[in-house]
CSV table of C-alpha atoms in Angstrom, one decimal:
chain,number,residue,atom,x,y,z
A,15,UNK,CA,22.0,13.8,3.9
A,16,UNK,CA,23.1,17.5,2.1
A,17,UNK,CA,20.6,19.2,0.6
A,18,UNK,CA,22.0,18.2,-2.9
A,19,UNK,CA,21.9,14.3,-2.3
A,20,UNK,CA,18.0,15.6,-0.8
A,21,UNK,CA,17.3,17.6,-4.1
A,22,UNK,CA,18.0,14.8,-6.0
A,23,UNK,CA,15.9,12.4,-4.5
A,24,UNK,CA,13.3,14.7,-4.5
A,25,UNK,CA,13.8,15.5,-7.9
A,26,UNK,CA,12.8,11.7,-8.8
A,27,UNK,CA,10.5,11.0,-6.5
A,28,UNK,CA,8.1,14.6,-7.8
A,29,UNK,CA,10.0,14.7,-11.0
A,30,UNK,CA,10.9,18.1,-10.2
A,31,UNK,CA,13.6,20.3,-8.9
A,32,UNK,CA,13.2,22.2,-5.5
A,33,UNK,CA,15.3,24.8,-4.6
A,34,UNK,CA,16.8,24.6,-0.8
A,35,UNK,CA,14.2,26.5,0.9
A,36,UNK,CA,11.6,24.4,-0.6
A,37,UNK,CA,13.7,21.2,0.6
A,38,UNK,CA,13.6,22.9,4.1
A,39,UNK,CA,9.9,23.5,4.2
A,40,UNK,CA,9.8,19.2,3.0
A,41,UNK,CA,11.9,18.5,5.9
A,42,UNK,CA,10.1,19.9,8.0
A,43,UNK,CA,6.6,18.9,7.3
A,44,UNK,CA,7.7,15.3,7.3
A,45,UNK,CA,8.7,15.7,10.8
A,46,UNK,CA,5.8,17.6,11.6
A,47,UNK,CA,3.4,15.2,9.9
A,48,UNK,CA,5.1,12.2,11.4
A,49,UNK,CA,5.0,13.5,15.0
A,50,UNK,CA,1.1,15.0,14.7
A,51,UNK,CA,-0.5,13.2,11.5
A,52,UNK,CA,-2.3,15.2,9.0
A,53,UNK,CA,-5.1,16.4,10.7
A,54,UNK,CA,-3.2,17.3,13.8
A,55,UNK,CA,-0.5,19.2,11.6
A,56,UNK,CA,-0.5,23.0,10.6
A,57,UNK,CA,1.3,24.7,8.1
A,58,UNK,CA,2.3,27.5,11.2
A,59,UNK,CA,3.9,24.1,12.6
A,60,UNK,CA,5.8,23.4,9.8
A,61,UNK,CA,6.6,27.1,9.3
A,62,UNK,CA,8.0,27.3,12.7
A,63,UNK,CA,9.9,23.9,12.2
A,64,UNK,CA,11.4,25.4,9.0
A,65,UNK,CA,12.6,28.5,10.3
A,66,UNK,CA,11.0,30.4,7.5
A,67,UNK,CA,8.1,32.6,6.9
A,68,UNK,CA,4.4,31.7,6.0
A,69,UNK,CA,4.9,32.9,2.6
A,70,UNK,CA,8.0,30.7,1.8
A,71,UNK,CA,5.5,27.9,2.5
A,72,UNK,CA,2.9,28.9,0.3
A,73,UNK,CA,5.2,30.2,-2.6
A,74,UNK,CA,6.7,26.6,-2.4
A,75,UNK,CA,3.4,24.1,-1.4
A,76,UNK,CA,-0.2,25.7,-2.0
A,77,UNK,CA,-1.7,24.2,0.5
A,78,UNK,CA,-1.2,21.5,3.6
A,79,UNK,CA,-2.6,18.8,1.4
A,80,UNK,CA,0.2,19.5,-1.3
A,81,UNK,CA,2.8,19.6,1.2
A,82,UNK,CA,1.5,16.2,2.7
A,83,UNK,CA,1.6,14.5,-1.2
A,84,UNK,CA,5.1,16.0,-1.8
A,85,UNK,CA,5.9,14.1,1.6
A,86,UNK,CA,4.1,10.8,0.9
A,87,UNK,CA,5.9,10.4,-2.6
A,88,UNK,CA,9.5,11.2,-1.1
A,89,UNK,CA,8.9,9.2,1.7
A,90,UNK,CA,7.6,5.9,-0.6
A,91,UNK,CA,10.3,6.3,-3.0
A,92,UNK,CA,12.6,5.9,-0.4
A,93,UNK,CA,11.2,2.4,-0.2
A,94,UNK,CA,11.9,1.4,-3.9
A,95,UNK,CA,14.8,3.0,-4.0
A,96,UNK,CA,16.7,1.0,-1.6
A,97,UNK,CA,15.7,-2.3,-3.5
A,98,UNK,CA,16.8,-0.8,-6.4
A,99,UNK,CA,20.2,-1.7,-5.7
A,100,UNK,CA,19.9,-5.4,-5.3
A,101,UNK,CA,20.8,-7.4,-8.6
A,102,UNK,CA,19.9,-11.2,-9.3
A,103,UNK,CA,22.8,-13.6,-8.9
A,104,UNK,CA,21.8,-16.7,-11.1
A,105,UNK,CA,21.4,-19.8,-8.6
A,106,UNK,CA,20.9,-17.8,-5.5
A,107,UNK,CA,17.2,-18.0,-5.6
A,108,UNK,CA,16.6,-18.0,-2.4
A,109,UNK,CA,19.4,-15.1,-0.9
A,110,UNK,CA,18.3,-13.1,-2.9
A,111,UNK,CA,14.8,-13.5,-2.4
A,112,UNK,CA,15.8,-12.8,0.9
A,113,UNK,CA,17.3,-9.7,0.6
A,114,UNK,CA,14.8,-8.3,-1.1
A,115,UNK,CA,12.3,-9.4,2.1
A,116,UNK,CA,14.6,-8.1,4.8
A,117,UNK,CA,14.7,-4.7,2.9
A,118,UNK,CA,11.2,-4.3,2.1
A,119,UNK,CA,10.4,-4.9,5.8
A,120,UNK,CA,13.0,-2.9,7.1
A,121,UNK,CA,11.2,0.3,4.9
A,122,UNK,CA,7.1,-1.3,6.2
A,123,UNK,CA,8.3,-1.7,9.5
A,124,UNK,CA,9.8,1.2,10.5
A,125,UNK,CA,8.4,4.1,12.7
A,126,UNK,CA,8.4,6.4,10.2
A,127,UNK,CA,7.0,3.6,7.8
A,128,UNK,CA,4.5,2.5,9.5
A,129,UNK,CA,3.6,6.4,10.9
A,130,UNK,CA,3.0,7.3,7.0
A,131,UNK,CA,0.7,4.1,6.3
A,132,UNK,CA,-1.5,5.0,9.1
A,133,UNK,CA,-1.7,8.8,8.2
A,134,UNK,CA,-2.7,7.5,4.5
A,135,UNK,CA,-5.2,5.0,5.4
A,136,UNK,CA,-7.1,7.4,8.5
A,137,UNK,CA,-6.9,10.5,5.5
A,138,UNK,CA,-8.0,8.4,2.1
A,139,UNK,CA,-11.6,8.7,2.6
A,140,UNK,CA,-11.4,12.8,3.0
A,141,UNK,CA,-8.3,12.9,0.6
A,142,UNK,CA,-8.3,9.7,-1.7
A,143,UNK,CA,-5.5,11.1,-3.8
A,144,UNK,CA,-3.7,10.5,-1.3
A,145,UNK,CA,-4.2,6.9,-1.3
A,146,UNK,CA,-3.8,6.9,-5.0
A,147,UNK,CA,-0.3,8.6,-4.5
A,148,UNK,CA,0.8,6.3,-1.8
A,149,UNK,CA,0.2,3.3,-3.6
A,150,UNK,CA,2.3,4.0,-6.9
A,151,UNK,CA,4.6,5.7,-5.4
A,152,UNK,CA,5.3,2.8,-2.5
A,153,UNK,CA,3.8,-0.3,-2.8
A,154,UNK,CA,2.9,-0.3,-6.7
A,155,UNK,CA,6.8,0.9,-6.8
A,156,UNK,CA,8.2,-1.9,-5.3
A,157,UNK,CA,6.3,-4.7,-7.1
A,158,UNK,CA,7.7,-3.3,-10.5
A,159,UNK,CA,11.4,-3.3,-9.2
A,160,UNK,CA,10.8,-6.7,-7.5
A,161,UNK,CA,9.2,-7.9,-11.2
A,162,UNK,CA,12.0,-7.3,-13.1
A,163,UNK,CA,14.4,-9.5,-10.1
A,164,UNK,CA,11.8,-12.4,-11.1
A,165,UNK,CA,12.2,-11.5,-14.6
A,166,UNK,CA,16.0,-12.1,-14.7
A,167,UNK,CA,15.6,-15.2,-11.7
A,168,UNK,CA,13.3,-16.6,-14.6
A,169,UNK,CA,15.6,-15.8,-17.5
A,170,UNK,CA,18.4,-17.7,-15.4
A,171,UNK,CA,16.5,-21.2,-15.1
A,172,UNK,CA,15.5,-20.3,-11.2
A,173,UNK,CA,11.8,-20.3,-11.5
A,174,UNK,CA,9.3,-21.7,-13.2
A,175,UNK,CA,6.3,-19.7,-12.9
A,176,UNK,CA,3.8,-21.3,-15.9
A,177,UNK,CA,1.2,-18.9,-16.8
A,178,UNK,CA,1.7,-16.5,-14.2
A,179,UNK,CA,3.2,-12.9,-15.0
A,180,UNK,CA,6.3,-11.6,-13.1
A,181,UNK,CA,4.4,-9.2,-12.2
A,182,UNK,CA,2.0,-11.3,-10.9
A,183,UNK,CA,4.5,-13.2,-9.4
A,184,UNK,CA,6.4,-9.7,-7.6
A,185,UNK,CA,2.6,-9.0,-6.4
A,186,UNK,CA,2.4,-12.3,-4.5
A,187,UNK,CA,5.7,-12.3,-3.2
A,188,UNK,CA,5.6,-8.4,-1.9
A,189,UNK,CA,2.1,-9.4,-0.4
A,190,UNK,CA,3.1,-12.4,1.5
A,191,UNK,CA,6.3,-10.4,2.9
A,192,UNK,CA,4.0,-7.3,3.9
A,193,UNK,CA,0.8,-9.0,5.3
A,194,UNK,CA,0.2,-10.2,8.4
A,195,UNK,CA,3.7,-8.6,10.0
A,196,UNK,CA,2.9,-4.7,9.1
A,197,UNK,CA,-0.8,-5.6,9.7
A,198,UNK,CA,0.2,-7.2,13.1
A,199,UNK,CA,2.8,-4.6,13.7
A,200,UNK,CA,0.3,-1.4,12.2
A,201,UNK,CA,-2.3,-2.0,15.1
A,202,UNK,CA,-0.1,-2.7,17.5
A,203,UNK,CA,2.5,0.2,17.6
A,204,UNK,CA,4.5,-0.6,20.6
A,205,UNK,CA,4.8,-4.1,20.0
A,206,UNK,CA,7.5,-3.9,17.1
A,207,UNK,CA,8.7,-7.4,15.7
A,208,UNK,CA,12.0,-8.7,16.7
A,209,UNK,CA,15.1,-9.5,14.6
A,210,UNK,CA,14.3,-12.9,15.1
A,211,UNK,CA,11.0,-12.7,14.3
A,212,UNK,CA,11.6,-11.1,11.1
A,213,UNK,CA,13.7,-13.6,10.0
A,214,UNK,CA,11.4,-16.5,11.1
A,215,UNK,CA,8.9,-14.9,9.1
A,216,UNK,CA,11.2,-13.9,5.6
A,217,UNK,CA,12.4,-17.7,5.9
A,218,UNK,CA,8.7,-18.7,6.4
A,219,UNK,CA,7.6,-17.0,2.8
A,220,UNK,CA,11.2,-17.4,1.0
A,221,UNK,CA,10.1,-21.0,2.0
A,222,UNK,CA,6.7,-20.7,0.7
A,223,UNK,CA,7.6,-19.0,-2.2
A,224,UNK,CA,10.8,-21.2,-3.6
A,225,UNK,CA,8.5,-24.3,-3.0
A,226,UNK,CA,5.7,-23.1,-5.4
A,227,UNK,CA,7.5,-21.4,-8.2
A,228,UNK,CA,11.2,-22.8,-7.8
A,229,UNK,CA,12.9,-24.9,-10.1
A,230,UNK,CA,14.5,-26.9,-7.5
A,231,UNK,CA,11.5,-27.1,-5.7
C-alpha cells in the first residue's frame, strides 16, 4: 500500500491527516506492537523500526499509549472497511449473509487480528480507553455496517424480524459469527481454524440465523 492509499485510511479511521513521517512512525509501531504487545513495546523500538529520530516520534504521538490508540483504530477500521463493500442483492439472503461471515472472520481470525484483541483485552484494566477505542472502532463498527445490510434485506421482503431492531438483529448475527471460533481460536494461538471449519461454522449460523428471522424460513 503507498503512503497516499495509507494516509487516507488513516485519515478516516483518526479523522485526521498525517503527514508521511507520521505514517512511518504508525507503521512501525503496529509491527512493533504486534510482534512484542504493549507492555513489551518501547517507543526506542518503534524509533529504530521507523528509521527516524526520538523526536519525530514524539512531535507526531505524545506518548506510547497515543501511538498504541492511533494503531488500534487503524487496525479496526480495517475490519469495517472491508464489509463496507458488500451490497444486499434482494433474494440472496443467505449469500450474502455469508459473505458478510466469511469476511468478518477472515479480519477476527487473523494473526494480526487476533494479536490486537489480546493486546486490548491484557491492557483494558491499566488503559480502559483503550477498550473503549477498540470497541467502536471494530466491533461496534461492524454491527452498524452489517445493520444497514439487514435494513435493506428487510426492506426487500427477506426477513422478518418483528419487534427486533436491525441493529439488534446485526448484534446477534456479528455475535454468533465471532463467538466461540475467535474465543476458541484467541486461547489457542497455534491451533488456527481450517477452511473447512470456517465454513462448517458460517453455514452452521447462516443456518441458524435464516431459520429464525427469514422469510422463507
Amino acid at each position: 500500500m503507498t503512503i497516499a492509499n495509507e494516509q487516507e485510511n488513516v485519515a478516516q479511521a483518526l479523522g485526521k491527516t498525517l503527514g508521511a513521517k507520521a505514517i512511518t512512525v504508525l507503521q512501525a509501531a503496529r509491527k512493533v506492537f504486534l510482534a512484542h504487545g504493549f507492555s513489551n513495546a518501547t517507543t526506542d523500538m518503534i524509533q529504530r523500526e521507523a528509521g527516524v529520530s526520538k523526536s519525530t516520534v514524539y512531535a507526531h504521538f505524545a506518548n506510547k499509549e497515543t501511538l498504541f490508540s492511533a494503531v488500534v483504530q487503524t487496525e479496526c477500521f480495517s475490519t469495517s472497511t472491508s464489509m463496507r463493500t458488500i451490497r444486499y442483492k434482494p433474494g440472496q439472503l443467505r449469500d450474502v449473509l455469508r459473505e458478510v461471515a466469511n469476511v468478518y472472520l477472515n479480519v477476527v481470525l487473523s494473526k494480526s487480528g487476533a494479536a490486537l484483541a489480546r493486546m486490548v483485552i491484557a491492557e483494558v484494566e491499566r488503559f480502559p480507553n483503550l477498550g473503549k477505542i477498540f470497541y467502536e472502532s471494530g466491533p461496534r463498527a461492524s454491527i452498524k455496517v452489517v445493520a444497514n445490510i439487514i435494513v435493506s434485506a428487510n426492506e426487500a421482503g427477506d426477513l422478518e424480524l418483528g419487534s427486533l431492531t436491525s441493529e439488534g438483529a446485526a448484534r446477534i448475527f456479528i455475535g454468533s459469527v465471532r463467538s466461540e471460533l475467535q474465543l476458541y481460536y484467541l486461547t489457542h494461538p497455534d491451533d488456527m481454524p481450517t477452511k473447512a471449519q470456517k465454513e462448517q461454522w458460517i453455514t452452521l449460523i447462516v443456518d441458524t440465523f435464516t431459520r429464525a428471522y427469514g422469510k422463507s424460513a
